[in-house]
PDB file of C-alpha atoms in Angstrom:
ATOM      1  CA  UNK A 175      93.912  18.119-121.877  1.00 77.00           C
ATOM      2  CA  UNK A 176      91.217  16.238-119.996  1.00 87.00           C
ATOM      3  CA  UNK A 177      88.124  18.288-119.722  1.00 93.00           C
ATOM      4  CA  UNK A 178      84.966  16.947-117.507  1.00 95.00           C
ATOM      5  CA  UNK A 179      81.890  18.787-118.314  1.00 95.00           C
ATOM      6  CA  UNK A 180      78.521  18.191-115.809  1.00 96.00           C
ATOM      7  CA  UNK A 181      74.863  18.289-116.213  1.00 96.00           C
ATOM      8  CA  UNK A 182      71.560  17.229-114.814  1.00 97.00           C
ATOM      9  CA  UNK A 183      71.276  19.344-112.032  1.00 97.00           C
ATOM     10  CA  UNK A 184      68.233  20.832-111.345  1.00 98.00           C
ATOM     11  CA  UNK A 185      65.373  21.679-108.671  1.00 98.00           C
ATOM     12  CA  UNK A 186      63.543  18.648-107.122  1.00 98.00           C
ATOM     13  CA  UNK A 187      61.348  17.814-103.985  1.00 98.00           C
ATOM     14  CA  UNK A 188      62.221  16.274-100.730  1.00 98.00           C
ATOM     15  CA  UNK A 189      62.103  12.465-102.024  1.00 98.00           C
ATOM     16  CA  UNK A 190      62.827  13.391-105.248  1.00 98.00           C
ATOM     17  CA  UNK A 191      65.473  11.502-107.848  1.00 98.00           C
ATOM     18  CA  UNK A 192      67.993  13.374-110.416  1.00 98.00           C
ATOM     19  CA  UNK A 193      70.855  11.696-112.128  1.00 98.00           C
ATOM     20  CA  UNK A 194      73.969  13.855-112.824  1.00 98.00           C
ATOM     21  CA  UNK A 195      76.300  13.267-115.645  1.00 98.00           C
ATOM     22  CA  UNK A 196      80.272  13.730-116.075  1.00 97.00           C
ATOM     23  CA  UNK A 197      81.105  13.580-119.535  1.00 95.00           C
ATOM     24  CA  UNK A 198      84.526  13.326-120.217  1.00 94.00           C
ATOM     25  CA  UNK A 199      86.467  14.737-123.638  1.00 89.00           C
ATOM     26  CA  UNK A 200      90.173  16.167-124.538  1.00 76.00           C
ATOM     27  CA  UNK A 201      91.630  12.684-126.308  1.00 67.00           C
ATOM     28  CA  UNK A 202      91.420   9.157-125.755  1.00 66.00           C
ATOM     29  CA  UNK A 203      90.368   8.921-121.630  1.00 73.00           C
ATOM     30  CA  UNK A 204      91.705   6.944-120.019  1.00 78.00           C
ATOM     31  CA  UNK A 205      91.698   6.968-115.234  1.00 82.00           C
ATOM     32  CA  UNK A 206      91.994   4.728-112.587  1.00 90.00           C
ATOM     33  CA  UNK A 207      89.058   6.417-111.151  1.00 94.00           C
ATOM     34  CA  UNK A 208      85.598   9.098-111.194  1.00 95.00           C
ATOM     35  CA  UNK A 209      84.720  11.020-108.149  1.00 97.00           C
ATOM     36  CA  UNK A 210      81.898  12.695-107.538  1.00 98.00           C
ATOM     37  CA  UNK A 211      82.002  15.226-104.611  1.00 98.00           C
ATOM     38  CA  UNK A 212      79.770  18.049-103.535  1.00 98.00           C
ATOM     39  CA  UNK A 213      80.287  21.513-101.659  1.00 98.00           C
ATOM     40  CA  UNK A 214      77.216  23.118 -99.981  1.00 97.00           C
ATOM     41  CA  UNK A 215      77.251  26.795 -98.641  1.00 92.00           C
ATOM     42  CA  UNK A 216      79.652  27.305 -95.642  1.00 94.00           C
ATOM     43  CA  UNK A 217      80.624  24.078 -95.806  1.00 96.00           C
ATOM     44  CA  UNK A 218      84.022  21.822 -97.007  1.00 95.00           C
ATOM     45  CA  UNK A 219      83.639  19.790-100.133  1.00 95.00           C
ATOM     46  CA  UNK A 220      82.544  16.327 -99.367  1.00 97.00           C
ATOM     47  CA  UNK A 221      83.285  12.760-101.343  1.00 98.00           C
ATOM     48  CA  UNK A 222      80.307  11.751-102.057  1.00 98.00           C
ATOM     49  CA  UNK A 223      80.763   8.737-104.774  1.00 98.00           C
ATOM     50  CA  UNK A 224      83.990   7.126-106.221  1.00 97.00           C
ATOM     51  CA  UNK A 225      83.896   4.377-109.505  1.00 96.00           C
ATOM     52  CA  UNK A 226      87.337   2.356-110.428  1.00 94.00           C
ATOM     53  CA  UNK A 227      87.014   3.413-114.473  1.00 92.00           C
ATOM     54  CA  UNK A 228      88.178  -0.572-115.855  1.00 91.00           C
ATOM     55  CA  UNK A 229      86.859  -2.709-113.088  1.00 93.00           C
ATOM     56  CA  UNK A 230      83.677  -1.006-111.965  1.00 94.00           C
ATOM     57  CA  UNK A 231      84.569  -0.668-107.551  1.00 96.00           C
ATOM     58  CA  UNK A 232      82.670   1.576-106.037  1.00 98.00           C
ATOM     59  CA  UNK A 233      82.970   3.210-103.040  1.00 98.00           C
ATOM     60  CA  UNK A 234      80.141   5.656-101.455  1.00 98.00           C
ATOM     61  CA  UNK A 235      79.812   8.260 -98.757  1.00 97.00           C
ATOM     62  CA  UNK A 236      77.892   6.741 -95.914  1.00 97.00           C
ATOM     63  CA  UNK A 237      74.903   9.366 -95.879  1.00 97.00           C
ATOM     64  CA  UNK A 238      74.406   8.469 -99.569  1.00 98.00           C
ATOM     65  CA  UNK A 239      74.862   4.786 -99.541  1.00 98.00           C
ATOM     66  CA  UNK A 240      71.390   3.179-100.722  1.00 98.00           C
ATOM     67  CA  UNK A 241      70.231   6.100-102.390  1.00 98.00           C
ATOM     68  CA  UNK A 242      72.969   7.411-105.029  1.00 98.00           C
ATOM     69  CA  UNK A 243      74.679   4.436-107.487  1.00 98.00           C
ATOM     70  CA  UNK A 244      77.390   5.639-109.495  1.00 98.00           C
ATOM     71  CA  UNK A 245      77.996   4.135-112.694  1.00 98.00           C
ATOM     72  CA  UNK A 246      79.789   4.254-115.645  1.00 96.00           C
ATOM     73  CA  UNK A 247      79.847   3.831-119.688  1.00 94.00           C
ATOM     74  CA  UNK A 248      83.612   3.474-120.976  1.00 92.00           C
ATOM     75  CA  UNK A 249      82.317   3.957-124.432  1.00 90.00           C
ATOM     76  CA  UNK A 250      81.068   6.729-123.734  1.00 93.00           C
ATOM     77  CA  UNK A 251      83.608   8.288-121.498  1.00 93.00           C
ATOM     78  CA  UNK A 252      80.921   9.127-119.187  1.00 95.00           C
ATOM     79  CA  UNK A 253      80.393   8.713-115.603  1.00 96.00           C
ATOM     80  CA  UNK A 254      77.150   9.468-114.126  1.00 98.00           C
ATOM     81  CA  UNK A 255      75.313   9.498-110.214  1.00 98.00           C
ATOM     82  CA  UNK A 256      71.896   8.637-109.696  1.00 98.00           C
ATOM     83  CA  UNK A 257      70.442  10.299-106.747  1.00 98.00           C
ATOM     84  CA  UNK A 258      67.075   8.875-105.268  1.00 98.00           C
ATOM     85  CA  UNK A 259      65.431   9.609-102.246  1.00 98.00           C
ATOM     86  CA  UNK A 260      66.849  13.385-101.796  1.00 98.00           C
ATOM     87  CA  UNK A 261      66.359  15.257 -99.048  1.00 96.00           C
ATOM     88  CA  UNK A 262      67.329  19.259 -98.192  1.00 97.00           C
ATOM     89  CA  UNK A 263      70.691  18.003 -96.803  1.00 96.00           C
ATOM     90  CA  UNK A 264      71.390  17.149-100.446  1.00 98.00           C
ATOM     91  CA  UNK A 265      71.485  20.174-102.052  1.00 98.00           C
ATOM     92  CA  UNK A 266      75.024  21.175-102.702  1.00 98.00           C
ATOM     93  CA  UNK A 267      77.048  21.716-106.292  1.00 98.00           C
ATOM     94  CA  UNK A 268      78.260  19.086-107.337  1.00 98.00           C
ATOM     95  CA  UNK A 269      81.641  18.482-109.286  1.00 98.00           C
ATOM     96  CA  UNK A 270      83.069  15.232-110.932  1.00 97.00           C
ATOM     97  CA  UNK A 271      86.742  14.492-111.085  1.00 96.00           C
ATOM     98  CA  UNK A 272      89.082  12.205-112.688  1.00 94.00           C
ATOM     99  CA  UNK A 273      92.751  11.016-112.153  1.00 90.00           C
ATOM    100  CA  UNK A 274      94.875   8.726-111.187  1.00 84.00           C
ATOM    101  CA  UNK A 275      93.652   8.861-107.512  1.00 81.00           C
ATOM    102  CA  UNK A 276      94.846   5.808-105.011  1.00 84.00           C
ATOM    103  CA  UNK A 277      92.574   7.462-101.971  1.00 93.00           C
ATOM    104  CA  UNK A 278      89.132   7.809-104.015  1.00 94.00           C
ATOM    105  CA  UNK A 279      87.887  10.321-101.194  1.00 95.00           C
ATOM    106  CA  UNK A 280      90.975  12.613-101.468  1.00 95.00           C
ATOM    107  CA  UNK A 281      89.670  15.662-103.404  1.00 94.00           C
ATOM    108  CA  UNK A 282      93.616  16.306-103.949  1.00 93.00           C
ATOM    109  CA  UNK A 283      94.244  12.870-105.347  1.00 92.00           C
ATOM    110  CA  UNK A 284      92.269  13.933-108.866  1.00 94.00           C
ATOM    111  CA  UNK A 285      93.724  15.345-111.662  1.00 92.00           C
ATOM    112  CA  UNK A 286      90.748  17.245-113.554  1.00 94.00           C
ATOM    113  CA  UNK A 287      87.404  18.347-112.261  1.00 96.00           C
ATOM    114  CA  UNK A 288      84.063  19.694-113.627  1.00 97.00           C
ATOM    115  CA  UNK A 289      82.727  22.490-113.775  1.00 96.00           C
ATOM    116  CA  UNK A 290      80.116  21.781-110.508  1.00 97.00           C
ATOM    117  CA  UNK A 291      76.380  21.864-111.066  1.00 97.00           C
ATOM    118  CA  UNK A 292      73.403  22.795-108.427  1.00 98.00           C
ATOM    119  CA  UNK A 293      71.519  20.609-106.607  1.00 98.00           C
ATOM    120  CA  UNK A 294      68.502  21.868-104.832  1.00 98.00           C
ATOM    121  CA  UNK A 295      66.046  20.004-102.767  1.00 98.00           C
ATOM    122  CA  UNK A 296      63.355  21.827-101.733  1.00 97.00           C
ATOM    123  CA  UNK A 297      61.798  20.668 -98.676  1.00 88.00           C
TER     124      UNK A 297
END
């Protein structure tokens, strides 16, 4: 029922700043928590970000943690990640996800995902 559709992704520069967006439709929404995780070539997906939807905890990957702030608006049934300070280790799609997750960094604890979008830094 729950669908999560992304945007802002995009091309930026090496020190560069994009903010994603995970808007959320499908009913009345309603999670413990948003995820954002990302999935570069070759590679595993990765947590990345992780918002409790009433209270507001967040939890962040270390290699992001003073540079990306997740946030959300629960009128708008959005969740969205700021990114500043990007670098070419960075670039990755990136998916949101929703559900009723008790380990925020547990890919398989999330009920619905997005659709991913790219994120390139260009170095």
């Amino acid at each position: 029922q729950v669908q999560l559709v992304e945007s802002g992704g995009g091309l930026v520069q090496a020190g560069g700043s994009l903010t994603l967006s995970c808007a959320a439709s499908g009913g009345t929404f309603s999670t413990n928590a948003m995820g954002w995780f990302r999935q570069a070539p070759g590679k595993e997906r990765e947590f990345v970000a992780a918002i409790g939807w009433r209270g507001g905890t967040t939890w962040y990957q270390d290699s992001v943690k003073g540079r990306f702030t997740i946030s959300r608006d629960k009128d708008k049934n959005t969740g969205y990640l700021q990114m500043n300070s990007l670098d070419a280790a960075d670039t990755a799609v990136y998916y949101c996800a929703a559900g009723p997750t008790s380990d925020v960094s547990d890919p398989r604890d999330y009920d619905y995902w997005g659709q991913g979008t790219q994120v390139t830094v260009s170095s």
